CSV table of N, CA, C and O in Angstrom, one decimal:
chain,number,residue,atom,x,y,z
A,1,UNK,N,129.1,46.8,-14.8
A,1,UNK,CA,130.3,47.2,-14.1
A,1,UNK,C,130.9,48.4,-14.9
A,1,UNK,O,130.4,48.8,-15.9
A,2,UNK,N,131.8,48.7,-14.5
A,2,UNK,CA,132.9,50.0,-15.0
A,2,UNK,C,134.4,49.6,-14.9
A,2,UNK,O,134.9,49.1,-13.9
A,3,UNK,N,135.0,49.8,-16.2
A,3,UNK,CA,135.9,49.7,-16.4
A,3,UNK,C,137.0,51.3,-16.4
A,3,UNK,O,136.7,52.1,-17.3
A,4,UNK,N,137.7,51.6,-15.9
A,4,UNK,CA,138.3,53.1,-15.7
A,4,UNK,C,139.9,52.5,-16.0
A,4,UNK,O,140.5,51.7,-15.2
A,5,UNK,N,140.5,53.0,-17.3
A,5,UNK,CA,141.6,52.9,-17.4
A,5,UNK,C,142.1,54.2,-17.7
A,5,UNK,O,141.3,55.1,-17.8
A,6,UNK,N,143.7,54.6,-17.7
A,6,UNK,CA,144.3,55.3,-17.4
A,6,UNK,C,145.8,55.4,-17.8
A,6,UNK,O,146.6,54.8,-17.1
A,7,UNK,N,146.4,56.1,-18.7
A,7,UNK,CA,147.5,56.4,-19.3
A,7,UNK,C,148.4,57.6,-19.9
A,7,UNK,O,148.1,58.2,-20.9
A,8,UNK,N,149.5,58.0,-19.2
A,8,UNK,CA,150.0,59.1,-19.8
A,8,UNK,C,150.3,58.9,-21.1
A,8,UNK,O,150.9,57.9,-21.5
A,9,UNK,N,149.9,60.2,-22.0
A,9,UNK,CA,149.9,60.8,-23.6
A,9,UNK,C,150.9,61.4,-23.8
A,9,UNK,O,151.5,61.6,-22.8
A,10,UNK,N,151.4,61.8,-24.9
A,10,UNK,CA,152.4,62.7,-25.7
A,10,UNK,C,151.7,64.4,-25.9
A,10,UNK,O,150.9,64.5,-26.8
A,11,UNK,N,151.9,65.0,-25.4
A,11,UNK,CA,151.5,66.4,-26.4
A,11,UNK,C,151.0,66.3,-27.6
A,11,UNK,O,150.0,66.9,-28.0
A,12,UNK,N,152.0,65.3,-28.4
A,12,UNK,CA,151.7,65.4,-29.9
A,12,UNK,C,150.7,64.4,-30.2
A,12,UNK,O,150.0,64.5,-31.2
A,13,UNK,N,150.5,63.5,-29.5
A,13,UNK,CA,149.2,62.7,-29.5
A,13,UNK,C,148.1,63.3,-29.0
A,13,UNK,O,147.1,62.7,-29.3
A,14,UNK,N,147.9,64.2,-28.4
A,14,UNK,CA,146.8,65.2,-27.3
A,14,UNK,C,146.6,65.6,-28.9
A,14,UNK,O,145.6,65.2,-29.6
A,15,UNK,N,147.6,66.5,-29.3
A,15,UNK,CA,146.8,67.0,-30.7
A,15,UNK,C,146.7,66.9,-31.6
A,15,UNK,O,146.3,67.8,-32.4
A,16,UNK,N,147.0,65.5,-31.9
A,16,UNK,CA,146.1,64.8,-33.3
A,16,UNK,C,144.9,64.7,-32.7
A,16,UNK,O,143.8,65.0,-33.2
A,17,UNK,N,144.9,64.3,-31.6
A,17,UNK,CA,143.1,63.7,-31.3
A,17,UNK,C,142.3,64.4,-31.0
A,17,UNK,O,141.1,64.1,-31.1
A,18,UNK,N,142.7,66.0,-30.3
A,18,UNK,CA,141.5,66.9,-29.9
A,18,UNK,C,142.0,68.1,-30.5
A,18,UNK,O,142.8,68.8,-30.0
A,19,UNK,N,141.4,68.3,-31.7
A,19,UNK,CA,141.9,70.1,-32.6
A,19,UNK,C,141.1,71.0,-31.7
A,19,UNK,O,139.9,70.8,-31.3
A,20,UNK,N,142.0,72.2,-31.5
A,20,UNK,CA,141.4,73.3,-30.4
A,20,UNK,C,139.9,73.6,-30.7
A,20,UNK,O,139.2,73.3,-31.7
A,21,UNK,N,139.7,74.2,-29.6
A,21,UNK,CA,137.8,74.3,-29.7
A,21,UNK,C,137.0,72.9,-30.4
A,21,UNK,O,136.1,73.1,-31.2
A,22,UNK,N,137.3,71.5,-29.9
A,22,UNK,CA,136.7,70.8,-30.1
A,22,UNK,C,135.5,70.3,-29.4
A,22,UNK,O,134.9,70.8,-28.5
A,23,UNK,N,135.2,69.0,-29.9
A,23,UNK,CA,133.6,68.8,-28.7
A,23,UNK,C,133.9,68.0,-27.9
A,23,UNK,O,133.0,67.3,-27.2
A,24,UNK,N,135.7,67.7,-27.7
A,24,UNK,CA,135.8,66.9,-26.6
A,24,UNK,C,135.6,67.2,-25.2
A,24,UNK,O,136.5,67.1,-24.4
A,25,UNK,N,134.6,67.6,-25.0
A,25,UNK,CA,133.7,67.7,-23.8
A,25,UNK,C,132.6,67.0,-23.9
A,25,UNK,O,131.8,66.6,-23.1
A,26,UNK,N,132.5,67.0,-25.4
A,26,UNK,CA,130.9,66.2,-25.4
A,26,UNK,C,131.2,64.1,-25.5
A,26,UNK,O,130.4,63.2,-25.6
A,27,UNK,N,132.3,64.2,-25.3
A,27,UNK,CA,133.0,62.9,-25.4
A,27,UNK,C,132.6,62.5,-24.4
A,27,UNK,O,133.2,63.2,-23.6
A,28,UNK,N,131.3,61.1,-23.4
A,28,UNK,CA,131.3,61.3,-22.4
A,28,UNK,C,132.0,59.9,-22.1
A,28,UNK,O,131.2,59.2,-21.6
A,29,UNK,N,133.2,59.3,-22.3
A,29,UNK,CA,133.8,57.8,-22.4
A,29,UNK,C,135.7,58.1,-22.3
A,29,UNK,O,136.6,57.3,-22.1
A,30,UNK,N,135.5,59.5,-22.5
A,30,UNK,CA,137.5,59.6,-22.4
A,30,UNK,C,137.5,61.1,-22.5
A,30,UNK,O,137.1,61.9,-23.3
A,31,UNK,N,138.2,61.3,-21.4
A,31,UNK,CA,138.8,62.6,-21.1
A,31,UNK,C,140.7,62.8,-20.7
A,31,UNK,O,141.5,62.0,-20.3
A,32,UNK,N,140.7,64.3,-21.2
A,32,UNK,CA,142.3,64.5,-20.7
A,32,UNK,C,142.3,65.2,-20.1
A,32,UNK,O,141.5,66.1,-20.2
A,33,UNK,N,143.1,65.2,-18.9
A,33,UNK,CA,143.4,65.5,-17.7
A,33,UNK,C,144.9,66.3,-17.6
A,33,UNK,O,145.9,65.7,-18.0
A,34,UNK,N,145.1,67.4,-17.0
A,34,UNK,CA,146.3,68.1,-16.5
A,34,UNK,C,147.0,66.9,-15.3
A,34,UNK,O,146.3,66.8,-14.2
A,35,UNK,N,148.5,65.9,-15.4
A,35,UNK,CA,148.3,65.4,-14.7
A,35,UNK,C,149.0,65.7,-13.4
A,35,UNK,O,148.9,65.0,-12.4
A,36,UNK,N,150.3,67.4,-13.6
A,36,UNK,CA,150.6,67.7,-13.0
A,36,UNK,C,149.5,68.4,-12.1
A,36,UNK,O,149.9,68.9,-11.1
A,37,UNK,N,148.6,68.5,-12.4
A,37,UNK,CA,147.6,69.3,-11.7
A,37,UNK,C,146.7,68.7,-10.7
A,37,UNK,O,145.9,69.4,-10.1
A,38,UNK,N,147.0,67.2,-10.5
A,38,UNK,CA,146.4,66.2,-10.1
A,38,UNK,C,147.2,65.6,-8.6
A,38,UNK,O,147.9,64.6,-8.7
A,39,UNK,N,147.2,66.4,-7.2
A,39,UNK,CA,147.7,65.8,-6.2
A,39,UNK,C,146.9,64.9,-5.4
A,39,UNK,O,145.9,65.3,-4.7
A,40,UNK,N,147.2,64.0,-5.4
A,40,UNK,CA,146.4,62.6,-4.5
A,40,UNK,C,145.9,61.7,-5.7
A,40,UNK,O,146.1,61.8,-7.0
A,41,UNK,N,145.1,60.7,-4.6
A,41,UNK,CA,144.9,59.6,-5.2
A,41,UNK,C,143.4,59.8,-6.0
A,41,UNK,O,142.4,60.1,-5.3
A,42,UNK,N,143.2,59.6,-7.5
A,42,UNK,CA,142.3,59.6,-7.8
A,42,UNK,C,141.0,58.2,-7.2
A,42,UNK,O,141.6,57.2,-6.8
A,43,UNK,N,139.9,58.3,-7.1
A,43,UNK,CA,138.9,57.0,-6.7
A,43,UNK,C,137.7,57.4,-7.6
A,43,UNK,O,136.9,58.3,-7.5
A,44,UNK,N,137.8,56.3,-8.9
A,44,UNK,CA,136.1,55.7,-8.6
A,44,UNK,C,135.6,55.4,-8.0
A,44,UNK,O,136.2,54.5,-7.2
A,45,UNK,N,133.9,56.0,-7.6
A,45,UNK,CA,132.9,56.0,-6.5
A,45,UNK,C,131.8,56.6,-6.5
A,45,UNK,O,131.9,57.6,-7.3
A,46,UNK,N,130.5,56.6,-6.0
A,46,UNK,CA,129.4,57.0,-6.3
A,46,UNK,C,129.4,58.9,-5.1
A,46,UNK,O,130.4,59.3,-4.5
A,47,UNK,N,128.4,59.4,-5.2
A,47,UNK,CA,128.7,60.8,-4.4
A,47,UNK,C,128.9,60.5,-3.4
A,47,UNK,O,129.0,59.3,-3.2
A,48,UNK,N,129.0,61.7,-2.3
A,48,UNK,CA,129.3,61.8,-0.9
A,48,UNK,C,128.9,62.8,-0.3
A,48,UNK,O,129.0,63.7,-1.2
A,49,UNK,N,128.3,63.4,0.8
A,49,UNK,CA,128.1,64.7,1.3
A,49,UNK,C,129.2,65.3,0.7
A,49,UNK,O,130.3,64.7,0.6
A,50,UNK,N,129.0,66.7,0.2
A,50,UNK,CA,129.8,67.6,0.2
A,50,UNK,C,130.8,67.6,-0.9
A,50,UNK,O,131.5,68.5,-1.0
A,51,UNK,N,130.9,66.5,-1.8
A,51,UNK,CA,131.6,66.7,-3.1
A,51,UNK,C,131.1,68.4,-3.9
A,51,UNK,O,130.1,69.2,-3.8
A,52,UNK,N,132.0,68.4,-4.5
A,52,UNK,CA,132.1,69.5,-5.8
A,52,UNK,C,132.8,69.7,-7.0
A,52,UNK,O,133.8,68.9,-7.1
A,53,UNK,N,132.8,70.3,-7.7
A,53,UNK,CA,134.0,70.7,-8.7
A,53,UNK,C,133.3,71.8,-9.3
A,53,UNK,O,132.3,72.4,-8.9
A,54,UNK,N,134.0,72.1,-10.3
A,54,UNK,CA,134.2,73.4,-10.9
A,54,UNK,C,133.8,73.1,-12.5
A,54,UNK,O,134.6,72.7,-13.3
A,55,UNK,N,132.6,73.4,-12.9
A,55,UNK,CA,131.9,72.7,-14.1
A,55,UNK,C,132.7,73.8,-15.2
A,55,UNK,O,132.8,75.0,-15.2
A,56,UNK,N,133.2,72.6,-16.1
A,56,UNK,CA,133.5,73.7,-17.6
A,56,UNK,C,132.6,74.1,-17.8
A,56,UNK,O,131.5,73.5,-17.5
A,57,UNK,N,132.7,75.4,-18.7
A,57,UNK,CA,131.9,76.3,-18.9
A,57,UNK,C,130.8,77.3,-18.0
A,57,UNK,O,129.8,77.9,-18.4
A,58,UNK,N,131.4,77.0,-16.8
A,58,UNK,CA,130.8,78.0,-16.0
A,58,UNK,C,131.7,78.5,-14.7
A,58,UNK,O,132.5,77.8,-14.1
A,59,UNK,N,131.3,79.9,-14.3
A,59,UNK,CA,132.0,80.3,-13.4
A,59,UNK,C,131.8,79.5,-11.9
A,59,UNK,O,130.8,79.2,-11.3
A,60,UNK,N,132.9,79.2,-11.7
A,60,UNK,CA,132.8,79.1,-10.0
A,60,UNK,C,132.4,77.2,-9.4
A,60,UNK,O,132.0,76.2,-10.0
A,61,UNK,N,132.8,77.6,-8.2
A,61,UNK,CA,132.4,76.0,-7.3
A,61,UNK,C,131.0,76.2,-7.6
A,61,UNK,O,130.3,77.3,-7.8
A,62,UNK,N,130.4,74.4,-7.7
A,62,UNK,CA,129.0,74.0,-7.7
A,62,UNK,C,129.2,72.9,-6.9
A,62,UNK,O,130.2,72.3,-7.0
A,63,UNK,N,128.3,72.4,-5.9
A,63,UNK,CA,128.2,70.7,-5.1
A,63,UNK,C,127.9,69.7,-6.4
A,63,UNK,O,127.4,70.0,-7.4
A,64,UNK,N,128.2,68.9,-6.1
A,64,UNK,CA,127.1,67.8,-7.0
A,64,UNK,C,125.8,67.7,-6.7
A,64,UNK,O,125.0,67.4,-7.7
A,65,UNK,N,125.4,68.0,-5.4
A,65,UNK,CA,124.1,67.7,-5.2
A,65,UNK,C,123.4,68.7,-6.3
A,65,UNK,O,122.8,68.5,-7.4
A,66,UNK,N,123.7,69.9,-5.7
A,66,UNK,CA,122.6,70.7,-6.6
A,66,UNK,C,122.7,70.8,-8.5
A,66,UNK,O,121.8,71.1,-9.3
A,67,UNK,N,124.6,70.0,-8.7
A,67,UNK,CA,124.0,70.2,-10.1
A,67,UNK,C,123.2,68.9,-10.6
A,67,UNK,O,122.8,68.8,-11.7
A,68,UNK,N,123.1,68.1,-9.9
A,68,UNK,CA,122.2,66.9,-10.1
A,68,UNK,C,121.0,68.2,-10.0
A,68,UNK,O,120.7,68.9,-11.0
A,69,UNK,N,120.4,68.2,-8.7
A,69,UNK,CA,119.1,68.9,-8.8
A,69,UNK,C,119.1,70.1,-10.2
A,69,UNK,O,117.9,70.5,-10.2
A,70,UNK,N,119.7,70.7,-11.1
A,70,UNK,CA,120.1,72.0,-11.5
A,70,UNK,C,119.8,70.6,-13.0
A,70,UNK,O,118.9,71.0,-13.8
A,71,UNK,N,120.1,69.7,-13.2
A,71,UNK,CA,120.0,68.8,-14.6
A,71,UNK,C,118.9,68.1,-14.2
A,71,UNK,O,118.6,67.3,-15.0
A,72,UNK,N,118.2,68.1,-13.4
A,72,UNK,CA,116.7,67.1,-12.9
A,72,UNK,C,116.9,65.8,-13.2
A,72,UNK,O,116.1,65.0,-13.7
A,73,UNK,N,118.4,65.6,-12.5
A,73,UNK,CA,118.6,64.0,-12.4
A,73,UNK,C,118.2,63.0,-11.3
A,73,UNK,O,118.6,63.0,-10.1
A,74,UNK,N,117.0,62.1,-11.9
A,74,UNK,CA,115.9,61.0,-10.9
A,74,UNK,C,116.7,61.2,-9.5
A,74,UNK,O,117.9,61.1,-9.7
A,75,UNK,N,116.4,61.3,-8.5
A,75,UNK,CA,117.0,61.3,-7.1
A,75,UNK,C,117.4,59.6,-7.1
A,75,UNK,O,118.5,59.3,-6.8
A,76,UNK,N,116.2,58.6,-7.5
A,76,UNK,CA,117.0,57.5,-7.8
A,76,UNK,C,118.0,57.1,-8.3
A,76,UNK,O,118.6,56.0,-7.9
A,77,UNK,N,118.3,57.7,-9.2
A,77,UNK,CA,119.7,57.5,-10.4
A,77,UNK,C,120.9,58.1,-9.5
A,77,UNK,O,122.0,57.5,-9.6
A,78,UNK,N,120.9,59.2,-8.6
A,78,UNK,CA,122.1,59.8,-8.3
A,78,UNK,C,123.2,58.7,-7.6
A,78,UNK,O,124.3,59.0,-7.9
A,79,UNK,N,123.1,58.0,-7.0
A,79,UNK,CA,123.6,57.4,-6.5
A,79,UNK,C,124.5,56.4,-7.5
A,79,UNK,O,125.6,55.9,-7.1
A,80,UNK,N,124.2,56.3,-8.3
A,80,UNK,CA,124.5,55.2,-9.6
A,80,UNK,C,125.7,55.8,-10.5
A,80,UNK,O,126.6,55.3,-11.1
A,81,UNK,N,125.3,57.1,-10.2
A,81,UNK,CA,126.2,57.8,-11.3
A,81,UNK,C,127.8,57.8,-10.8
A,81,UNK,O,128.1,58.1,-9.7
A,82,UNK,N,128.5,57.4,-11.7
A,82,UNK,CA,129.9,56.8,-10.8
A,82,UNK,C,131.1,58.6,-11.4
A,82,UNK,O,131.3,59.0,-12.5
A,83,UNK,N,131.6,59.1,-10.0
A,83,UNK,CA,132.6,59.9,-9.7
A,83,UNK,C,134.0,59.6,-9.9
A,83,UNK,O,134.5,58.5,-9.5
A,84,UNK,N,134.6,60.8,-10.5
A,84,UNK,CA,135.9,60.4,-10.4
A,84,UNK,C,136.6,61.5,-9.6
A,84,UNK,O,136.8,62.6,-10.0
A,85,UNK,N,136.8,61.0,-8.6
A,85,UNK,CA,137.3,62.3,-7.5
A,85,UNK,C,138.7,61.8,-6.7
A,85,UNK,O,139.2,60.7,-6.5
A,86,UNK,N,139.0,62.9,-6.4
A,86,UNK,CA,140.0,63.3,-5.2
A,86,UNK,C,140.0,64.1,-4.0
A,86,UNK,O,140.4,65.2,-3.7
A,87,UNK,N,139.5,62.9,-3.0
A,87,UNK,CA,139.1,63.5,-1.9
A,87,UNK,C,137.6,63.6,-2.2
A,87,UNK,O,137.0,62.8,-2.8
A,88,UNK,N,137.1,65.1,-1.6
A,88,UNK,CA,135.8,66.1,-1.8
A,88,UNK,C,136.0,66.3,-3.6
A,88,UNK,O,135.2,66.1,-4.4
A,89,UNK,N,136.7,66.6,-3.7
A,89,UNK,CA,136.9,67.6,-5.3
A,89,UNK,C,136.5,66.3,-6.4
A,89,UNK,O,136.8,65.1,-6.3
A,90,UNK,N,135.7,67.1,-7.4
A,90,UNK,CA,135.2,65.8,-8.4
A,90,UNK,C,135.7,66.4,-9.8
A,90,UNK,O,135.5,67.5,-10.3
A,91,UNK,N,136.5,65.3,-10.4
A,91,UNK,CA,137.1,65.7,-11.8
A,91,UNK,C,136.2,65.6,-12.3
A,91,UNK,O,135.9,66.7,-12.8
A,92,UNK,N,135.0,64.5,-12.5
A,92,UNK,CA,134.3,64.0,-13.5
A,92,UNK,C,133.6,63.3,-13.5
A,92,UNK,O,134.0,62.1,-13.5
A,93,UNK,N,132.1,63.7,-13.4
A,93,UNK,CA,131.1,62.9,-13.1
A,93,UNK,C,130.8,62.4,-14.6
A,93,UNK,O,130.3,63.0,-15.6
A,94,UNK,N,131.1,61.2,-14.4
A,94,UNK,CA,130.7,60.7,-15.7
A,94,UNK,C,129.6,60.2,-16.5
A,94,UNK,O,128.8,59.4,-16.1
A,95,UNK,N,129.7,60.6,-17.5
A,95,UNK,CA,128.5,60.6,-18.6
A,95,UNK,C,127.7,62.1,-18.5
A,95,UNK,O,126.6,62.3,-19.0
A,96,UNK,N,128.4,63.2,-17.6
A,96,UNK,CA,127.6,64.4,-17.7
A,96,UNK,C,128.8,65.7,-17.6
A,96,UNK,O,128.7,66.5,-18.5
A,97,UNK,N,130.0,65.9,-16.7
A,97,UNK,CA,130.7,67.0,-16.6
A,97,UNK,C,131.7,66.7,-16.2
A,97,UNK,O,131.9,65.6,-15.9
A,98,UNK,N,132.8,67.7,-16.1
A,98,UNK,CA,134.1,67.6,-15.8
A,98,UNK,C,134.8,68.9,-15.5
A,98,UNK,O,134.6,70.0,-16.1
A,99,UNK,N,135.8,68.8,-14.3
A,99,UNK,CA,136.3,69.6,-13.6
A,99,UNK,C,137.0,70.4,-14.2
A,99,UNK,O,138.2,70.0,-14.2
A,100,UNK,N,136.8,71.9,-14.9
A,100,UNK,CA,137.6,72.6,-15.6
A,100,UNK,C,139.0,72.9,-14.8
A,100,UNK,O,140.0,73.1,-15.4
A,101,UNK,N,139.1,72.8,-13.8
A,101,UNK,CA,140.6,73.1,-13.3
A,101,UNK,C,141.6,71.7,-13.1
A,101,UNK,O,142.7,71.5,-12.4
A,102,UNK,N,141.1,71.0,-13.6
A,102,UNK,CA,142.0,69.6,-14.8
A,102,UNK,C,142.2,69.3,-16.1
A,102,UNK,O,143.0,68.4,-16.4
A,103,UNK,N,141.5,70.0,-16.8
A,103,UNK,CA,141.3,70.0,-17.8
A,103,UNK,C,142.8,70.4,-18.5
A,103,UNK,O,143.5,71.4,-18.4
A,104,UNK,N,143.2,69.0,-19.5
A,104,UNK,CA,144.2,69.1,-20.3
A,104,UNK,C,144.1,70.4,-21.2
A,104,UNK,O,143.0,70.8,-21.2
A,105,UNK,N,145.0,71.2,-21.8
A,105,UNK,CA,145.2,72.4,-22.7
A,105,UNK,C,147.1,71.8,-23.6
A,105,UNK,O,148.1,71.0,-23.4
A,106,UNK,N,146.6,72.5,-24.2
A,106,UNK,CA,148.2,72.9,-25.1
A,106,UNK,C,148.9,73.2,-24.4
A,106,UNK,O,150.0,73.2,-24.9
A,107,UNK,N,149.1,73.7,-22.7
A,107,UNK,CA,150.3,73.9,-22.1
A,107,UNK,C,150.8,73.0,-21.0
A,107,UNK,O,151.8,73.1,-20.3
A,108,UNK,N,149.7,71.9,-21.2
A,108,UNK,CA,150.4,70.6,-20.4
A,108,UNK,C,150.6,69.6,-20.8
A,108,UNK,O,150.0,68.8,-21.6
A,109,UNK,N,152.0,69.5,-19.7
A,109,UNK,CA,153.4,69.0,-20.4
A,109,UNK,C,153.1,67.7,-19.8
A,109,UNK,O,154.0,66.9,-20.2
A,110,UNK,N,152.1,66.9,-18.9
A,110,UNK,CA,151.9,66.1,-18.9
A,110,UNK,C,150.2,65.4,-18.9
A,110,UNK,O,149.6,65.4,-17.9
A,111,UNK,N,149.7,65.0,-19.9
A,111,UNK,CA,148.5,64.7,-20.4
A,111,UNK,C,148.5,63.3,-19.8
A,111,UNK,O,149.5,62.5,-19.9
A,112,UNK,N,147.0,63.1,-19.0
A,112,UNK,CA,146.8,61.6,-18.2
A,112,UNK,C,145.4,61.5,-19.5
A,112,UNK,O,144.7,62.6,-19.7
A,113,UNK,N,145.2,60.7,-20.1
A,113,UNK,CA,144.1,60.5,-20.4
A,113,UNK,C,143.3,59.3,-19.9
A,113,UNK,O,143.8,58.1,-19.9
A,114,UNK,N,142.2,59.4,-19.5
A,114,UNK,CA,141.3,58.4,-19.0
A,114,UNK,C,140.1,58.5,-19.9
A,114,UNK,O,139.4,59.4,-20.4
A,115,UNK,N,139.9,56.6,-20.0
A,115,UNK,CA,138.7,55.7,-20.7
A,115,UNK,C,138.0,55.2,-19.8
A,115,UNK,O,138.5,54.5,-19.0
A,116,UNK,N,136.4,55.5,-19.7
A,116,UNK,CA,135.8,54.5,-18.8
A,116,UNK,C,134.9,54.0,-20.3
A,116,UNK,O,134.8,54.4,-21.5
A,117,UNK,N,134.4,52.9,-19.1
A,117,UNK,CA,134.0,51.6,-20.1
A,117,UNK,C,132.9,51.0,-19.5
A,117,UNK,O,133.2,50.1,-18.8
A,118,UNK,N,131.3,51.3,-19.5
A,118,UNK,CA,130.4,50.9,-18.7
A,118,UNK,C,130.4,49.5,-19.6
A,118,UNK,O,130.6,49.4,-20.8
A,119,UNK,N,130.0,48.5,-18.5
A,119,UNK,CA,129.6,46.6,-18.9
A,119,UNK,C,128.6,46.0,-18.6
A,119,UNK,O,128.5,44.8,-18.9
């Protein structure tokens, strides 16, 4: 199972734990999130026709489907891989990417951080 918890941070807590240009991207178990930047209901859930997001470190919309196909992830596994989305739009497929246009920075004033917890 998956455990997905979820808590607003301090600023000053954001940066003791992630020093600028860090590898918290490579962190694949807890991410920070913009949480003013976040309208609706977040859901854990496996893909859907037509999901997407906006992969850090690269320009522009991608589907999920194709960045599965684009990382040569088993067509059997895709289904498994658990989303954290809003709506269509995907923060964070976890254990692989995350939605640069959520992504916590030094200028937001409210930081959600989320832990998942595979069991």
């Amino acid at each position: 199972g998956i455990i997905l918890e979820s808590m607003l941070i301090s600023q000053e807590e954001f940066r003791k734990k992630i020093p600028f240009f860090s590898k918290e991207l490579e962190n694949h178990s807890e991410k920070y999130f913009d949480c003013d930047k976040i309208n609706g209901n977040m859901y854990l859930r496996s893909r859907k026709s037509g999901d997407f997001f906006y992969p850090s470190g690269l320009s522009g919309k991608k589907t999920i489907k194709k960045y599965f196909i684009d990382k040569k992830i088993d067509r059997d596994l895709r289904d498994e891989i658990p989303l954290l989305a809003i709506g269509s739009e995907v923060l964070w497929i976890i254990g692989y990417a995350i939605n640069e246009r959520y992504l916590a920075d030094f200028n937001t004033k409210n930081i959600l951080k989320v832990n998942v917890t595979l069991c």
